[in-house]
PDB file of C-alpha atoms in Angstrom:
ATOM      1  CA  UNK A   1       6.560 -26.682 -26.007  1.00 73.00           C
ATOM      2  CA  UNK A   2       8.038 -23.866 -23.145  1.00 82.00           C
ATOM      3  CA  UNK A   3      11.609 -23.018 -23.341  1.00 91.00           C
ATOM      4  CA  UNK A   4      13.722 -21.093 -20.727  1.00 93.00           C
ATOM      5  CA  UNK A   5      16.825 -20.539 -22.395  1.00 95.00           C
ATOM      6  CA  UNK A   6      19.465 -18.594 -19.793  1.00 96.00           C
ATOM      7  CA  UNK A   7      22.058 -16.395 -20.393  1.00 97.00           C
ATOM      8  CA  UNK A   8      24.244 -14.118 -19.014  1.00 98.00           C
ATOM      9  CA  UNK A   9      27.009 -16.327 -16.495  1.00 98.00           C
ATOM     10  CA  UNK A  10      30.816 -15.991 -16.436  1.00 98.00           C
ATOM     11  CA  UNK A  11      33.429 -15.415 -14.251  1.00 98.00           C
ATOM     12  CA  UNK A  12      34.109 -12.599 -12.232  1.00 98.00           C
ATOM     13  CA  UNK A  13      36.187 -11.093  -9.743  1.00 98.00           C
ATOM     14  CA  UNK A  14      34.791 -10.607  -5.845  1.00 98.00           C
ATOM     15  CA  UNK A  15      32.783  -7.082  -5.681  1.00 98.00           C
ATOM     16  CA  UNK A  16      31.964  -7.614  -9.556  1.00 98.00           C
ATOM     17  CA  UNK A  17      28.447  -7.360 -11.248  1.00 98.00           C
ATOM     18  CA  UNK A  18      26.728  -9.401 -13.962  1.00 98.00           C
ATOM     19  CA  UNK A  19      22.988 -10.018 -14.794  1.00 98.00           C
ATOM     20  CA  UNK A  20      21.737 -12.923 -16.080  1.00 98.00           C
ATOM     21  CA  UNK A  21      18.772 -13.368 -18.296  1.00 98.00           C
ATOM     22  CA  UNK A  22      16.176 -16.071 -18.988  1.00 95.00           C
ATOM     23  CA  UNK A  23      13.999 -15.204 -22.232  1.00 93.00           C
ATOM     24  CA  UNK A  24      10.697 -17.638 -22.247  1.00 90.00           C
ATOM     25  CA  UNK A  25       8.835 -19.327 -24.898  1.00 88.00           C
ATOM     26  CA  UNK A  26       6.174 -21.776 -26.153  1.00 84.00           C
ATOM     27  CA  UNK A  27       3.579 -20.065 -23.508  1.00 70.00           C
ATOM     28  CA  UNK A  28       2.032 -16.716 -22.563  1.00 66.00           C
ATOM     29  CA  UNK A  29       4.587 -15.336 -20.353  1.00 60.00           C
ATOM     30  CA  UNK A  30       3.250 -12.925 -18.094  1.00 55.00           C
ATOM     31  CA  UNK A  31       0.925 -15.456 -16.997  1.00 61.00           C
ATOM     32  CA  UNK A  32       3.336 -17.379 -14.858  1.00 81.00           C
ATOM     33  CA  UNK A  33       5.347 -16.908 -11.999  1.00 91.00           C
ATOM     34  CA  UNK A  34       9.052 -16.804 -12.842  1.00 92.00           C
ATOM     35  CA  UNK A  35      12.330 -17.254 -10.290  1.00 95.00           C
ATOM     36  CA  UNK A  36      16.188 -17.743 -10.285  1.00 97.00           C
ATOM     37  CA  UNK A  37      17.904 -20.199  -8.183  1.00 98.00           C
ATOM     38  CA  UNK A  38      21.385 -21.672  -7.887  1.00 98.00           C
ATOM     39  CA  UNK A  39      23.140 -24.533  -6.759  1.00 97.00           C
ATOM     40  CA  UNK A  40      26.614 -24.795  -5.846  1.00 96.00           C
ATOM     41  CA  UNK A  41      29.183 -28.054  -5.943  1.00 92.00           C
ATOM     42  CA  UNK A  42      27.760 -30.133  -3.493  1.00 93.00           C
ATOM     43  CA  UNK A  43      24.989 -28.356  -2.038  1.00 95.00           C
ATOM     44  CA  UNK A  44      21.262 -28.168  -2.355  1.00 96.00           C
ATOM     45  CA  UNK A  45      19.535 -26.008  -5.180  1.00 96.00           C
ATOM     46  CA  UNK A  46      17.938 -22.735  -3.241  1.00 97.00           C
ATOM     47  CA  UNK A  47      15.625 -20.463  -4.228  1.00 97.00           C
ATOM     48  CA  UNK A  48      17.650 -16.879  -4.947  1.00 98.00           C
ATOM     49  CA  UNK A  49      14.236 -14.785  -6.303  1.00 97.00           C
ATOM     50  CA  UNK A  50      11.110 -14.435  -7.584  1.00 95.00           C
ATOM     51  CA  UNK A  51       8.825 -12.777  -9.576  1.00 92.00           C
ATOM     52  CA  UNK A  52       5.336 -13.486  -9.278  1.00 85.00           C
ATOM     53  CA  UNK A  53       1.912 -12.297 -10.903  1.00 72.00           C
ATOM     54  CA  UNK A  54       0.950  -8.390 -10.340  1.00 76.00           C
ATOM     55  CA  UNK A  55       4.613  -7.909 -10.161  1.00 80.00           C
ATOM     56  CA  UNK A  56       5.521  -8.063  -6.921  1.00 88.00           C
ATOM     57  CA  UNK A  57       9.043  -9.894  -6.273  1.00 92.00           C
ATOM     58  CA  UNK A  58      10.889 -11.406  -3.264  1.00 93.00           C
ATOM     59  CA  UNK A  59      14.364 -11.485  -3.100  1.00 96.00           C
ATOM     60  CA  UNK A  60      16.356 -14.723  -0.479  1.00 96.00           C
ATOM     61  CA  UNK A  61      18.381 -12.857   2.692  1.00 96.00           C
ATOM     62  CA  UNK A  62      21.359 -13.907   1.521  1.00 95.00           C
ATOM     63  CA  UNK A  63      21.277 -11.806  -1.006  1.00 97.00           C
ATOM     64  CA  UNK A  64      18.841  -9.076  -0.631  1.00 97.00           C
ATOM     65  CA  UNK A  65      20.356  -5.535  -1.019  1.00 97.00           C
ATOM     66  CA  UNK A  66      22.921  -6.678  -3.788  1.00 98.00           C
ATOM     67  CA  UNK A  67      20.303  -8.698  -6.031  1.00 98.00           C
ATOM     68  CA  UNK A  68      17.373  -7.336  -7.767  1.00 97.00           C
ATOM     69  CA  UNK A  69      15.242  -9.509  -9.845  1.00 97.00           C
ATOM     70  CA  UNK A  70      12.832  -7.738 -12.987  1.00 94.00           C
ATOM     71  CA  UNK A  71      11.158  -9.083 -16.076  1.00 90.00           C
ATOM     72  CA  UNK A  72      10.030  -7.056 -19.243  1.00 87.00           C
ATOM     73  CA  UNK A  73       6.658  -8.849 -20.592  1.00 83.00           C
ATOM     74  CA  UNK A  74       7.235  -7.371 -24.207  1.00 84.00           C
ATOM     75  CA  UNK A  75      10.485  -9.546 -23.905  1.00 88.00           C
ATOM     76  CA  UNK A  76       9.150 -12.554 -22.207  1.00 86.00           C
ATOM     77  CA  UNK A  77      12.607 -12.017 -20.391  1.00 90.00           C
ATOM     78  CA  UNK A  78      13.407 -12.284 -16.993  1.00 93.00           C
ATOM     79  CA  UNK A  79      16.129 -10.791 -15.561  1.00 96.00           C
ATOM     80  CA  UNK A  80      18.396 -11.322 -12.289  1.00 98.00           C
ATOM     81  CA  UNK A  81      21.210  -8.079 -11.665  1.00 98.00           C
ATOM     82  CA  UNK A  82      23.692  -9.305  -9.474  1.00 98.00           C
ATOM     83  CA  UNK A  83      25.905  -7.121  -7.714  1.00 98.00           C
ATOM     84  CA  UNK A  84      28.683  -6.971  -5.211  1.00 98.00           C
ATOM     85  CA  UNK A  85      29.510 -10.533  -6.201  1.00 98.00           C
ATOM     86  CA  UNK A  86      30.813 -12.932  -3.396  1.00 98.00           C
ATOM     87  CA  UNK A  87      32.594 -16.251  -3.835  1.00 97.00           C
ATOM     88  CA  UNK A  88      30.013 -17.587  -2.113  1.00 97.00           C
ATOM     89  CA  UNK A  89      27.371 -16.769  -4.747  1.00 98.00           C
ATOM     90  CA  UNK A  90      29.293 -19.370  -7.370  1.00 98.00           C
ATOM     91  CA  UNK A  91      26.858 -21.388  -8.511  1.00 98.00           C
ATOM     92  CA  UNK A  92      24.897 -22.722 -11.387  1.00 98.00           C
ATOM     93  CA  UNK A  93      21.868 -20.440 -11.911  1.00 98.00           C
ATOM     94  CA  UNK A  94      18.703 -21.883 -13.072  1.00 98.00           C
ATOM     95  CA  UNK A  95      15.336 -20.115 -14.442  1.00 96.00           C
ATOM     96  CA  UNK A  96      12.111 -21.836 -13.571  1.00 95.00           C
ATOM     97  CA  UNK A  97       8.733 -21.231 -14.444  1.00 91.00           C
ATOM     98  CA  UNK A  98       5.595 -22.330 -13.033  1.00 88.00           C
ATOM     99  CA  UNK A  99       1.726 -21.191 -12.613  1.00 83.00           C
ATOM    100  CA  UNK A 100       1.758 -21.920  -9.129  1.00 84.00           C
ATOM    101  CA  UNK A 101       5.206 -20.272  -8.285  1.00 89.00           C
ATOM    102  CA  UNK A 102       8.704 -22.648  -8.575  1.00 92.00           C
ATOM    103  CA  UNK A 103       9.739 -22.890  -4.976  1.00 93.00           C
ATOM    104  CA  UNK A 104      11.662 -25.123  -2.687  1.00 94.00           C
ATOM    105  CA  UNK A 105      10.944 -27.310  -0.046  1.00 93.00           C
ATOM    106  CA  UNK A 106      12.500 -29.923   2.209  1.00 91.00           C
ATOM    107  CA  UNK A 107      15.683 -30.219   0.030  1.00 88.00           C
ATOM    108  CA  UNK A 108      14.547 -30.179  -2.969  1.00 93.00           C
ATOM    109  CA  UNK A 109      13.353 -27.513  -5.303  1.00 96.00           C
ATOM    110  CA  UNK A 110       9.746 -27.778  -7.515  1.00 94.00           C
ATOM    111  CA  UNK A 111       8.855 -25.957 -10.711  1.00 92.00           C
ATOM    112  CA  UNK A 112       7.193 -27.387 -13.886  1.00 91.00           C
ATOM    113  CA  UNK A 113       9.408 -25.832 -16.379  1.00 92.00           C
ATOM    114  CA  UNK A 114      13.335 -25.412 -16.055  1.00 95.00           C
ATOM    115  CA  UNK A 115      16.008 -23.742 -17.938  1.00 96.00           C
ATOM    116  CA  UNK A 116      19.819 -25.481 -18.580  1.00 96.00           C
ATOM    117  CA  UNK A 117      21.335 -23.444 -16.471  1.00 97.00           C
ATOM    118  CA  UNK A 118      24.301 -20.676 -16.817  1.00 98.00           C
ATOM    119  CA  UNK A 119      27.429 -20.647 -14.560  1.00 98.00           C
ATOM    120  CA  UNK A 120      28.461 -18.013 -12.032  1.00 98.00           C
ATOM    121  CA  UNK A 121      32.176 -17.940 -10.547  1.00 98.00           C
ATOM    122  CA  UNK A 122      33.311 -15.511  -8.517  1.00 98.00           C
ATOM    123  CA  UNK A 123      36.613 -15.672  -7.215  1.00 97.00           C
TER     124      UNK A 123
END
């Protein structure tokens, strides 16, 4: 049985910083490709980052330069720092995990495994 359990959300003030964290289990962890995306109040889940196998990571425009996305294998964590929060990044964050790479496409976003979710607001 996998398990991505989140943590990590709150509420913050405009310029603030939190990181969230998504700690796997029920399956070898470093042998799938991880990410973090968000969806706000009437809007379509999107993609935020993602960390794939060898390491490498990609990051969405909208936030690159104040996001930065890591894992630690020994911890079967995954880990998304968030800073110089914007009220436009409230959201509910999700964790997804899948061998292929979670991703989105035409609306919708794809990814076999799925954590509940942990809420962001920035105001």
């Amino acid at each position: 049985h996998v398990q991505l359990v989140e943590s990590g959300g709150g509420s913050v003030q405009a310029g603030g910083s939190l990181r969230l964290s998504c700690t796997a289990s029920g399956y070898t962890y470093s042998t799938y490709c991880m990410g973090w995306f968000r969806q706000a109040p009437g809007k379509q889940r999107e993609g935020v980052a993602r960390s794939v196998r060898g390491g490498s990571t990609s990051i969405a425009d909208s936030v690159l330069g104040r996001f930065t996305i890591s894992k630690d294998n020994a911890k079967n964590t995954l880990y998304l720092q968030m800073n110089s929060l914007k009220p436009e990044d409230t959201a509910m964050y999700y964790c997804a995990a899948d061998g292929n790479c979670p991703y989105c496409s035409g609306g919708g976003c794809y990814g076999r495994h799925w954590g509940q979710g942990t809420q962001v607001t920035v105001s």
